[in-house]
Amino acid sequence: MKNLFIHIILLISISACKNKAIEKPVWVNKTDILSIPIESLVFIADEENWEATLLSFTQPVPLTVRFTNDGFVLSSQNKYGITEGMAQLILSNGSQHFYYDLNLHNKSFGSISEKDYRSPKTVNPDSSLAQHRLLHTIDEWRNILNAPQQLQPFYEDIIQLNPIAGTYRAQKDKALSSFYVQPGSATSIEVNSVYNKDENVFVVTTGPLKDKHNNTVANGTVVAFIYSDDEQTYRMEAALLNGFASVKIPAEKNRQYSLTAKVNETVSKQVQLSP
């Protein structure tokens, strides 16, 4: 009976030792804003075998733990910056964990780049040449910086683009910043026709077609050639290339056609086709 009592006492003692509460480490140089990369975070602790994890809102930050006579020191494994913001330092010893809320801040911006976004990316003088521009600056680790001139993260305005058709870059060295000014619709259509005796056809040509800003109307624009005699009406279509489009209309003896060319709502003057 006496031996059983001794065994029970020993088991209780061992269990109590295993579940002994561990004191929360004392953070000597505690701060609410932690600069990255971390040089040294000094902690006083009675126990050893500590593990440390720093969790930002986007990623874990690897830490090195160096033990000292009265605790341990934490430092960064990597010497580059991160995306700044809220974070949590977690110290673990066995099954016990201690949490420290803080904010992360980089010691350096690294390389800085400017961003110039445009909307819409494609404009057409038939509608509007107005474009919304949004400017901001980011550092090497994707943190948005205040623009020096405005003391705010973003600057935006509405600009009017040059009406000359072409491909432009908001930032000359960045192809992804390209935007486009398309030609507008034809303002007038001039039609010319020639009778080709060898093929017995009328060669009908329109062009050059221009918009109101003297841009050549876009390649691929469909031109409809509508012609009729006293009995029927016919239609042929051709696509513009470099401002011109042409069709060949079969000629018949003693038959005359009246023809107009049309692009969207723009119609040419009527011309007569006769051999």
Coordinates of C-alpha atoms in Angstrom, one line a residue:
M1 CA 0.0 0.0 0.0
K2 CA 2.8 2.3 0.9
N3 CA 4.6 1.6 -2.4
L4 CA 1.3 2.4 -4.4
F5 CA 1.0 5.7 -2.6
I6 CA 4.6 6.6 -3.5
H7 CA 4.0 5.7 -7.2
I8 CA 0.9 7.9 -7.3
I9 CA 2.8 10.8 -5.8
L10 CA 5.6 10.4 -8.4
L11 CA 3.1 10.3 -11.3
I12 CA 1.4 13.5 -10.1
S13 CA 4.8 15.2 -9.8
I14 CA 5.9 14.1 -13.3
S15 CA 2.5 15.3 -14.8
A16 CA 2.9 18.6 -13.0
C17 CA 6.4 19.1 -14.4
K18 CA 5.2 18.4 -18.0
N19 CA 2.3 20.9 -17.7
K20 CA 4.4 23.6 -16.0
A21 CA 3.4 27.0 -17.3
I22 CA 6.1 28.8 -19.2
E23 CA 6.6 32.5 -18.6
K24 CA 6.0 34.8 -21.5
P25 CA 9.3 36.1 -22.8
V26 CA 10.1 39.7 -22.0
W27 CA 10.7 41.7 -25.2
V28 CA 13.5 44.1 -24.2
N29 CA 13.5 46.4 -27.2
K30 CA 9.7 46.1 -27.9
T31 CA 8.3 48.3 -30.6
D32 CA 4.9 48.5 -32.4
I33 CA 6.5 49.3 -35.7
L34 CA 9.1 46.7 -36.8
S35 CA 11.7 47.7 -39.4
I36 CA 12.6 45.2 -42.1
P37 CA 15.2 43.7 -42.4
I38 CA 15.3 43.0 -38.6
E39 CA 18.7 43.5 -37.0
S40 CA 17.9 42.1 -33.5
L41 CA 14.9 41.6 -31.3
V42 CA 16.1 40.9 -27.8
F43 CA 14.0 38.7 -25.4
I44 CA 14.6 37.6 -21.8
A45 CA 13.3 34.1 -21.2
D46 CA 13.9 31.3 -18.7
E47 CA 13.4 28.4 -21.0
E48 CA 15.2 27.3 -24.2
N49 CA 14.0 25.6 -27.4
W50 CA 12.0 28.7 -28.6
E51 CA 10.7 28.9 -32.1
A52 CA 9.8 32.2 -33.7
T53 CA 7.4 32.9 -36.6
L54 CA 6.7 36.4 -38.1
L55 CA 3.5 36.4 -40.2
S56 CA 2.7 39.4 -42.4
F57 CA -0.7 39.7 -43.9
T58 CA 0.7 38.3 -47.2
Q59 CA 3.6 36.0 -46.3
P60 CA 5.7 34.5 -43.5
V61 CA 9.0 36.2 -42.8
P62 CA 11.9 33.8 -42.0
L63 CA 13.6 34.5 -38.7
T64 CA 16.8 33.3 -37.1
V65 CA 16.9 32.5 -33.4
R66 CA 20.1 32.9 -31.5
F67 CA 20.1 31.8 -27.8
T68 CA 21.9 33.8 -25.1
N69 CA 22.6 33.3 -21.4
D70 CA 19.4 35.0 -20.4
G71 CA 17.1 34.5 -23.4
F72 CA 17.4 34.7 -27.2
V73 CA 17.7 37.2 -30.0
L74 CA 15.7 37.2 -33.3
S75 CA 17.0 38.6 -36.6
S76 CA 16.0 38.3 -40.3
Q77 CA 17.3 35.5 -42.4
N78 CA 16.8 37.6 -45.6
K79 CA 18.0 41.1 -46.1
Y80 CA 15.3 42.4 -48.5
G81 CA 12.0 44.2 -47.9
I82 CA 8.4 43.0 -47.9
T83 CA 4.9 44.2 -48.5
E84 CA 4.3 46.5 -45.5
G85 CA 1.3 46.3 -43.2
M86 CA -0.1 44.5 -40.1
A87 CA 1.7 41.4 -38.8
Q88 CA 2.0 39.1 -35.8
L89 CA 5.1 37.7 -34.1
I90 CA 4.5 34.3 -32.6
L91 CA 6.9 32.7 -30.1
S92 CA 6.4 29.0 -29.4
N93 CA 7.8 26.6 -26.8
G94 CA 6.3 23.2 -27.0
S95 CA 2.5 23.5 -26.9
Q96 CA 2.5 27.1 -25.6
H97 CA 2.4 30.1 -27.9
F98 CA 2.7 33.9 -27.3
Y99 CA 1.5 36.5 -29.7
Y100 CA 2.7 40.1 -30.4
D101 CA 0.8 42.4 -32.7
L102 CA 2.8 44.9 -34.7
N103 CA 3.2 46.7 -38.0
L104 CA 6.0 46.1 -40.6
H105 CA 7.9 48.9 -42.3
N106 CA 10.8 48.6 -44.7
K107 CA 14.0 50.4 -44.0
S108 CA 14.5 51.1 -47.7
F109 CA 12.3 51.6 -50.8
G110 CA 14.6 49.6 -53.0
S111 CA 14.1 50.4 -56.6
I112 CA 11.2 52.8 -57.3
S113 CA 9.0 52.7 -60.4
E114 CA 6.2 54.9 -61.7
K115 CA 2.9 53.5 -63.1
D116 CA 0.7 55.3 -65.6
Y117 CA -2.7 53.6 -66.2
R118 CA -5.1 54.8 -69.0
S119 CA -8.8 54.1 -69.5
P120 CA -10.0 53.4 -72.1
K121 CA -7.0 51.9 -73.8
T122 CA -8.6 52.5 -77.2
V123 CA -10.3 55.8 -78.2
N124 CA -12.0 56.8 -81.4
P125 CA -12.7 60.4 -82.5
D126 CA -16.2 59.4 -83.5
S127 CA -17.1 59.3 -79.8
S128 CA -14.5 60.9 -77.5
L129 CA -10.8 61.5 -77.2
A130 CA -11.1 61.9 -73.4
Q131 CA -9.0 59.5 -71.4
H132 CA -8.8 58.9 -67.6
R133 CA -5.3 58.9 -66.3
L134 CA -4.2 57.3 -63.0
L135 CA -0.6 57.8 -61.7
H136 CA 1.1 56.2 -58.8
T137 CA 4.5 55.1 -57.6
I138 CA 5.5 51.7 -56.1
D139 CA 8.7 50.4 -54.5
E140 CA 10.5 47.2 -55.2
W141 CA 8.3 45.2 -52.9
R142 CA 4.9 46.5 -54.3
N143 CA 4.3 49.1 -51.7
I144 CA 2.4 52.2 -53.0
L145 CA 4.3 55.4 -52.2
N146 CA 3.0 58.9 -51.8
A147 CA 3.7 61.0 -54.9
P148 CA 6.1 63.8 -53.9
Q149 CA 4.1 66.5 -55.6
Q150 CA 0.7 65.6 -54.2
L151 CA 1.6 64.0 -50.9
Q152 CA -1.0 61.3 -51.6
P153 CA -0.8 57.8 -53.1
F154 CA -2.7 58.4 -56.3
Y155 CA -3.1 61.2 -58.8
E156 CA -5.8 61.2 -61.4
D157 CA -7.2 63.4 -64.1
I158 CA -9.0 63.5 -67.4
I159 CA -6.9 64.4 -70.5
Q160 CA -7.7 65.0 -74.2
L161 CA -5.7 63.0 -76.7
N162 CA -4.3 64.1 -80.0
P163 CA -6.7 63.0 -82.8
I164 CA -4.0 61.6 -85.0
A165 CA -4.4 57.8 -85.3
G166 CA -1.6 55.7 -84.0
T167 CA -0.2 53.6 -81.1
Y168 CA 1.2 55.6 -78.2
R169 CA 2.9 54.8 -74.9
A170 CA 2.0 56.4 -71.6
Q171 CA 5.5 55.5 -70.5
K172 CA 8.0 55.4 -73.4
D173 CA 10.0 52.5 -72.0
K174 CA 7.0 50.3 -71.2
A175 CA 5.2 48.6 -74.1
L176 CA 2.4 47.5 -71.6
S177 CA 1.5 51.2 -71.2
S178 CA 0.5 51.4 -74.8
F179 CA -2.9 52.9 -75.8
Y180 CA -4.4 53.4 -79.2
V181 CA -6.1 56.2 -81.2
Q182 CA -8.2 54.6 -84.0
P183 CA -9.3 56.4 -87.2
G184 CA -12.9 57.7 -87.3
S185 CA -15.5 57.1 -89.9
A186 CA -15.3 58.4 -93.5
T187 CA -16.7 61.9 -93.9
S188 CA -17.1 61.6 -97.7
I189 CA -16.8 59.0 -100.4
E190 CA -15.5 59.7 -103.9
V191 CA -16.3 57.1 -106.6
N192 CA -14.4 56.6 -109.8
S193 CA -15.2 54.0 -112.5
V194 CA -13.4 52.7 -115.6
Y195 CA -14.8 50.3 -118.2
N196 CA -12.4 47.5 -118.9
K197 CA -13.1 46.3 -122.5
D198 CA -10.9 43.2 -122.3
E199 CA -12.7 41.8 -119.3
N200 CA -16.0 43.5 -120.1
V201 CA -16.4 44.8 -116.5
F202 CA -16.7 48.1 -114.7
V203 CA -13.8 48.7 -112.3
V204 CA -15.3 50.9 -109.6
T205 CA -12.9 52.4 -107.0
T206 CA -13.4 54.5 -103.9
G207 CA -10.7 56.4 -102.0
P208 CA -8.8 57.6 -100.3
L209 CA -11.3 57.6 -97.5
K210 CA -10.5 60.0 -94.6
D211 CA -12.1 60.9 -91.3
K212 CA -12.7 64.4 -90.0
H213 CA -9.1 64.6 -88.7
N214 CA -7.6 63.5 -92.0
N215 CA -6.8 60.0 -90.7
T216 CA -7.0 57.2 -93.3
V217 CA -10.1 55.1 -92.5
A218 CA -9.1 51.8 -90.9
N219 CA -8.2 48.8 -93.0
G220 CA -11.0 46.2 -93.2
T221 CA -13.8 48.8 -93.2
V222 CA -16.5 47.4 -95.4
V223 CA -17.6 49.5 -98.4
A224 CA -20.9 48.6 -100.0
F225 CA -21.4 49.2 -103.7
I226 CA -25.1 49.4 -104.5
Y227 CA -26.1 49.6 -108.2
S228 CA -29.3 49.2 -110.1
D229 CA -30.9 49.2 -113.5
D230 CA -34.5 49.7 -114.4
E231 CA -35.4 46.2 -113.1
Q232 CA -33.2 45.1 -110.2
T233 CA -30.9 46.3 -107.5
Y234 CA -27.5 44.6 -106.8
R235 CA -25.0 44.9 -104.0
M236 CA -21.3 44.1 -103.8
E237 CA -18.9 44.7 -100.9
A238 CA -15.2 45.2 -100.5
A239 CA -12.8 45.9 -97.6
L240 CA -10.7 49.0 -97.4
L241 CA -6.9 48.7 -97.7
N242 CA -4.9 51.8 -97.2
G243 CA -8.0 53.9 -97.7
F244 CA -9.1 52.3 -101.0
A245 CA -11.6 49.7 -102.1
S246 CA -12.6 48.4 -105.5
V247 CA -15.0 46.0 -107.2
K248 CA -15.5 44.6 -110.7
I249 CA -19.1 44.8 -111.9
P250 CA -20.0 42.7 -115.0
A251 CA -21.1 44.9 -118.0
E252 CA -24.0 44.0 -120.3
K253 CA -24.7 45.4 -123.7
N254 CA -27.3 48.2 -123.7
R255 CA -27.6 48.1 -119.9
Q256 CA -26.8 51.1 -117.7
Y257 CA -26.4 51.1 -113.9
S258 CA -26.8 53.8 -111.3
L259 CA -24.3 53.3 -108.5
T260 CA -23.6 54.6 -105.0
A261 CA -20.9 53.6 -102.5
K262 CA -21.8 53.5 -98.8
V263 CA -19.8 53.2 -95.5
N264 CA -22.1 53.1 -92.5
E265 CA -24.2 56.2 -92.8
T266 CA -22.0 58.0 -95.3
V267 CA -23.1 57.7 -99.0
S268 CA -21.4 58.9 -102.1
K269 CA -22.9 60.8 -105.0
Q270 CA -24.6 58.7 -107.6
V271 CA -22.5 57.8 -110.7
Q272 CA -23.6 56.2 -114.0
L273 CA -22.0 53.0 -115.4
S274 CA -22.3 52.4 -119.1
P275 CA -20.0 50.7 -121.6

